[in-house]
């Protein structure tokens, strides 16, 4: 139970929960590492203690049924566990899957931390398909308010996260960004205004280099 005690001590500094709820949350966090699944039945098998499996399962159900978890609390916990000592790169991504007939579509902003991505904020979209500029800006500004612009090295995203309004916002906000774009995408040349493919525009650029 030492792991639970140590984690509970850390989380108690941020969350104003009672000891029983904090202990249950710590059990969940540690169980996630053990079983690598969010399935409640599997999580219950990794709970520590002498209670029966069915009791652990019902405890999990009760915890999530009664849970009111503010994103700001989650953000504070993450920064407490993963302290930021220098500028961080942010990663924007989206995950979409279906549970029965229901679409689960989540826009997520994470920070790159020692070779992995730690989610900082997320937005559940009540629709299928890509995010829009307003949704991305709303999510990014939540993180900026907590981290401060001086802590952000830049933003990385896949080819889904493109668009003139979106790029204009990032440029005006002085946030460096690197987005994947198809090599056959046409852009206007700076000198003559003619359309040119990105493949041709960057054909002389070596790997690891950039062109402003």
Short mmCIF file of C-alpha atoms in Angstrom, two decimals:
data_model
loop_
_atom_site.label_atom_id
_atom_site.label_comp_id
_atom_site.label_asym_id
_atom_site.label_seq_id
_atom_site.Cartn_x
_atom_site.Cartn_y
_atom_site.Cartn_z
CA UNK A 1 0.00 0.00 0.00
CA UNK A 2 3.06 2.26 0.05
CA UNK A 3 2.47 3.35 -3.56
CA UNK A 4 -1.10 4.35 -2.72
CA UNK A 5 -0.01 6.32 0.35
CA UNK A 6 2.63 8.23 -1.63
CA UNK A 7 0.30 9.04 -4.52
CA UNK A 8 -2.51 10.05 -2.17
CA UNK A 9 -0.15 12.46 -0.42
CA UNK A 10 0.67 14.13 -3.75
CA UNK A 11 -2.94 14.34 -4.94
CA UNK A 12 -4.28 15.61 -1.62
CA UNK A 13 -2.37 18.85 -2.21
CA UNK A 14 -4.54 19.58 -5.25
CA UNK A 15 -7.82 17.72 -4.80
CA UNK A 16 -10.14 18.56 -1.95
CA UNK A 17 -11.52 15.02 -1.75
CA UNK A 18 -11.95 12.89 1.36
CA UNK A 19 -9.52 10.08 2.11
CA UNK A 20 -11.78 7.29 0.81
CA UNK A 21 -12.30 8.92 -2.58
CA UNK A 22 -8.62 9.79 -2.91
CA UNK A 23 -7.66 6.21 -2.08
CA UNK A 24 -10.04 4.86 -4.71
CA UNK A 25 -8.65 7.26 -7.31
CA UNK A 26 -5.09 6.18 -6.47
CA UNK A 27 -6.14 2.55 -6.82
CA UNK A 28 -7.55 3.34 -10.28
CA UNK A 29 -4.40 5.14 -11.42
CA UNK A 30 -2.13 2.29 -10.32
CA UNK A 31 -4.49 -0.35 -11.73
CA UNK A 32 -4.37 1.36 -15.14
CA UNK A 33 -0.61 0.82 -15.25
CA UNK A 34 -0.98 -2.83 -14.28
CA UNK A 35 -3.75 -3.98 -16.62
CA UNK A 36 -3.33 -1.36 -19.40
CA UNK A 37 -7.08 -1.21 -19.92
CA UNK A 38 -9.97 1.09 -18.97
CA UNK A 39 -12.34 -1.86 -18.66
CA UNK A 40 -13.77 -1.71 -15.12
CA UNK A 41 -13.85 -5.49 -14.71
CA UNK A 42 -10.13 -5.69 -15.48
CA UNK A 43 -9.32 -2.68 -13.30
CA UNK A 44 -11.09 -4.32 -10.36
CA UNK A 45 -8.73 -7.31 -10.57
CA UNK A 46 -5.74 -5.00 -9.99
CA UNK A 47 -7.15 -3.28 -6.89
CA UNK A 48 -5.14 -3.83 -3.71
CA UNK A 49 -6.81 -4.92 -0.48
CA UNK A 50 -8.70 -7.86 0.99
CA UNK A 51 -12.13 -7.01 -0.42
CA UNK A 52 -13.73 -9.37 -2.94
CA UNK A 53 -13.54 -8.68 -6.67
CA UNK A 54 -17.24 -7.82 -6.81
CA UNK A 55 -16.77 -5.21 -4.07
CA UNK A 56 -13.91 -3.59 -6.00
CA UNK A 57 -16.05 -3.51 -9.14
CA UNK A 58 -19.00 -1.87 -7.34
CA UNK A 59 -16.61 0.65 -5.80
CA UNK A 60 -15.40 1.59 -9.28
CA UNK A 61 -18.97 1.99 -10.51
CA UNK A 62 -19.85 4.19 -7.56
CA UNK A 63 -16.72 6.32 -8.01
CA UNK A 64 -17.46 7.14 -11.65
CA UNK A 65 -21.19 7.57 -11.04
CA UNK A 66 -20.55 10.22 -8.38
CA UNK A 67 -17.42 11.76 -9.91
CA UNK A 68 -17.28 15.49 -10.63
CA UNK A 69 -13.80 16.08 -11.97
CA UNK A 70 -12.82 19.55 -13.15
CA UNK A 71 -10.34 19.75 -16.03
CA UNK A 72 -8.42 22.42 -14.12
CA UNK A 73 -7.86 19.94 -11.26
CA UNK A 74 -6.53 17.39 -13.73
CA UNK A 75 -4.23 20.02 -15.20
CA UNK A 76 -2.82 20.91 -11.78
CA UNK A 77 -2.21 17.25 -10.95
CA UNK A 78 -0.35 16.68 -14.22
CA UNK A 79 1.90 19.68 -13.64
CA UNK A 80 2.54 18.52 -10.10
CA UNK A 81 3.59 15.03 -11.22
CA UNK A 82 5.40 16.19 -14.37
CA UNK A 83 7.01 19.53 -13.45
CA UNK A 84 7.89 21.80 -16.37
CA UNK A 85 11.43 23.10 -16.05
CA UNK A 86 11.80 24.44 -19.58
CA UNK A 87 9.69 25.27 -22.63
CA UNK A 88 7.51 22.41 -23.84
CA UNK A 89 6.22 21.34 -27.21
CA UNK A 90 2.45 20.92 -27.43
CA UNK A 91 0.84 18.23 -29.58
CA UNK A 92 -2.69 18.58 -30.94
CA UNK A 93 -4.54 15.42 -31.96
CA UNK A 94 -8.01 13.94 -32.28
CA UNK A 95 -9.36 10.48 -31.57
CA UNK A 96 -12.65 9.19 -32.93
CA UNK A 97 -14.38 5.85 -32.38
CA UNK A 98 -17.88 4.48 -31.93
CA UNK A 99 -19.61 2.82 -29.00
CA UNK A 100 -22.69 1.26 -30.52
CA UNK A 101 -24.33 4.07 -32.49
CA UNK A 102 -22.67 6.84 -30.47
CA UNK A 103 -19.70 8.77 -31.85
CA UNK A 104 -16.86 9.46 -29.40
CA UNK A 105 -14.85 12.32 -30.87
CA UNK A 106 -12.25 13.97 -28.62
CA UNK A 107 -9.89 16.81 -29.49
CA UNK A 108 -6.81 16.64 -27.25
CA UNK A 109 -3.86 18.89 -26.48
CA UNK A 110 -0.85 17.19 -24.91
CA UNK A 111 2.71 18.10 -24.02
CA UNK A 112 5.76 16.18 -25.18
CA UNK A 113 7.50 14.89 -22.06
CA UNK A 114 10.53 12.58 -22.14
CA UNK A 115 9.44 10.71 -25.25
CA UNK A 116 5.73 10.48 -24.52
CA UNK A 117 2.64 12.69 -24.78
CA UNK A 118 0.92 13.79 -21.56
CA UNK A 119 -2.68 15.05 -22.15
CA UNK A 120 -3.24 18.51 -20.67
CA UNK A 121 -6.70 19.43 -21.93
CA UNK A 122 -9.38 17.91 -24.12
CA UNK A 123 -12.67 18.80 -25.74
CA UNK A 124 -15.47 16.32 -26.46
CA UNK A 125 -17.04 17.28 -29.78
CA UNK A 126 -20.71 16.49 -30.22
CA UNK A 127 -20.20 15.58 -33.86
CA UNK A 128 -18.23 13.30 -36.17
CA UNK A 129 -15.34 14.51 -38.30
CA UNK A 130 -12.61 17.10 -37.97
CA UNK A 131 -12.39 19.97 -35.51
CA UNK A 132 -12.88 23.59 -36.56
CA UNK A 133 -10.61 26.57 -35.93
CA UNK A 134 -12.72 27.91 -33.05
CA UNK A 135 -12.56 24.56 -31.22
CA UNK A 136 -8.78 24.39 -31.59
CA UNK A 137 -8.31 27.96 -30.40
CA UNK A 138 -10.58 27.41 -27.40
CA UNK A 139 -8.58 24.34 -26.35
CA UNK A 140 -5.19 25.96 -26.91
CA UNK A 141 -6.10 29.08 -24.94
CA UNK A 142 -7.10 26.95 -21.95
CA UNK A 143 -3.59 25.54 -21.84
CA UNK A 144 -1.95 28.92 -22.45
CA UNK A 145 -3.82 30.40 -19.48
CA UNK A 146 -2.42 27.71 -17.19
CA UNK A 147 1.10 27.35 -18.56
CA UNK A 148 1.72 30.90 -19.69
CA UNK A 149 2.87 31.69 -23.26
CA UNK A 150 6.51 31.84 -22.19
CA UNK A 151 6.45 28.08 -21.40
CA UNK A 152 5.37 27.04 -24.91
CA UNK A 153 8.08 26.13 -27.43
CA UNK A 154 5.60 25.45 -30.21
CA UNK A 155 2.76 23.29 -31.53
CA UNK A 156 2.91 20.06 -33.53
CA UNK A 157 -0.01 18.55 -35.43
CA UNK A 158 -1.01 16.18 -38.20
CA UNK A 159 -2.30 17.17 -41.64
CA UNK A 160 -5.83 17.48 -40.25
CA UNK A 161 -4.84 20.65 -38.39
CA UNK A 162 -4.39 23.07 -41.25
CA UNK A 163 -6.30 26.14 -42.42
CA UNK A 164 -5.56 29.79 -43.12
CA UNK A 165 -7.55 31.16 -40.16
CA UNK A 166 -5.93 28.64 -37.81
CA UNK A 167 -2.43 29.46 -39.07
CA UNK A 168 -3.16 33.21 -38.87
CA UNK A 169 -4.11 32.81 -35.22
CA UNK A 170 -0.92 30.89 -34.40
CA UNK A 171 1.23 33.45 -36.20
CA UNK A 172 -0.44 36.41 -34.47
CA UNK A 173 -0.09 34.60 -31.12
CA UNK A 174 3.62 34.07 -31.88
CA UNK A 175 3.32 30.31 -31.42
CA UNK A 176 5.76 28.40 -33.67
CA UNK A 177 4.05 25.45 -35.33
CA UNK A 178 4.91 22.37 -37.38
CA UNK A 179 2.02 20.70 -39.23
CA UNK A 180 2.21 17.81 -41.65
CA UNK A 181 0.99 18.82 -45.10
CA UNK A 182 0.65 16.71 -48.26
CA UNK A 183 3.58 17.26 -50.59
CA UNK A 184 1.27 17.96 -53.57
CA UNK A 185 -0.48 20.83 -51.75
CA UNK A 186 -0.36 23.98 -53.88
CA UNK A 187 0.62 27.34 -52.39
CA UNK A 188 1.24 30.75 -53.91
CA UNK A 189 4.87 31.56 -54.54
CA UNK A 190 6.18 34.57 -52.61
CA UNK A 191 7.86 36.13 -55.66
CA UNK A 192 5.51 35.70 -58.60
CA UNK A 193 2.24 34.62 -57.01
CA UNK A 194 2.04 31.46 -59.12
CA UNK A 195 0.87 28.21 -57.52
CA UNK A 196 3.67 25.83 -56.66
CA UNK A 197 3.61 22.44 -54.91
CA UNK A 198 5.22 22.07 -51.50
CA UNK A 199 7.36 19.29 -52.93
CA UNK A 200 8.95 21.75 -55.37
CA UNK A 201 9.06 24.60 -52.88
CA UNK A 202 11.11 22.59 -50.40
CA UNK A 203 13.00 20.29 -52.78
CA UNK A 204 16.38 21.77 -51.78
CA UNK A 205 15.65 21.55 -48.05
CA UNK A 206 17.63 18.89 -46.20
CA UNK A 207 16.16 16.72 -43.44
CA UNK A 208 16.12 18.49 -40.07
CA UNK A 209 16.34 21.95 -41.68
CA UNK A 210 13.66 24.61 -42.04
CA UNK A 211 12.73 27.37 -44.43
CA UNK A 212 11.06 30.56 -43.24
#
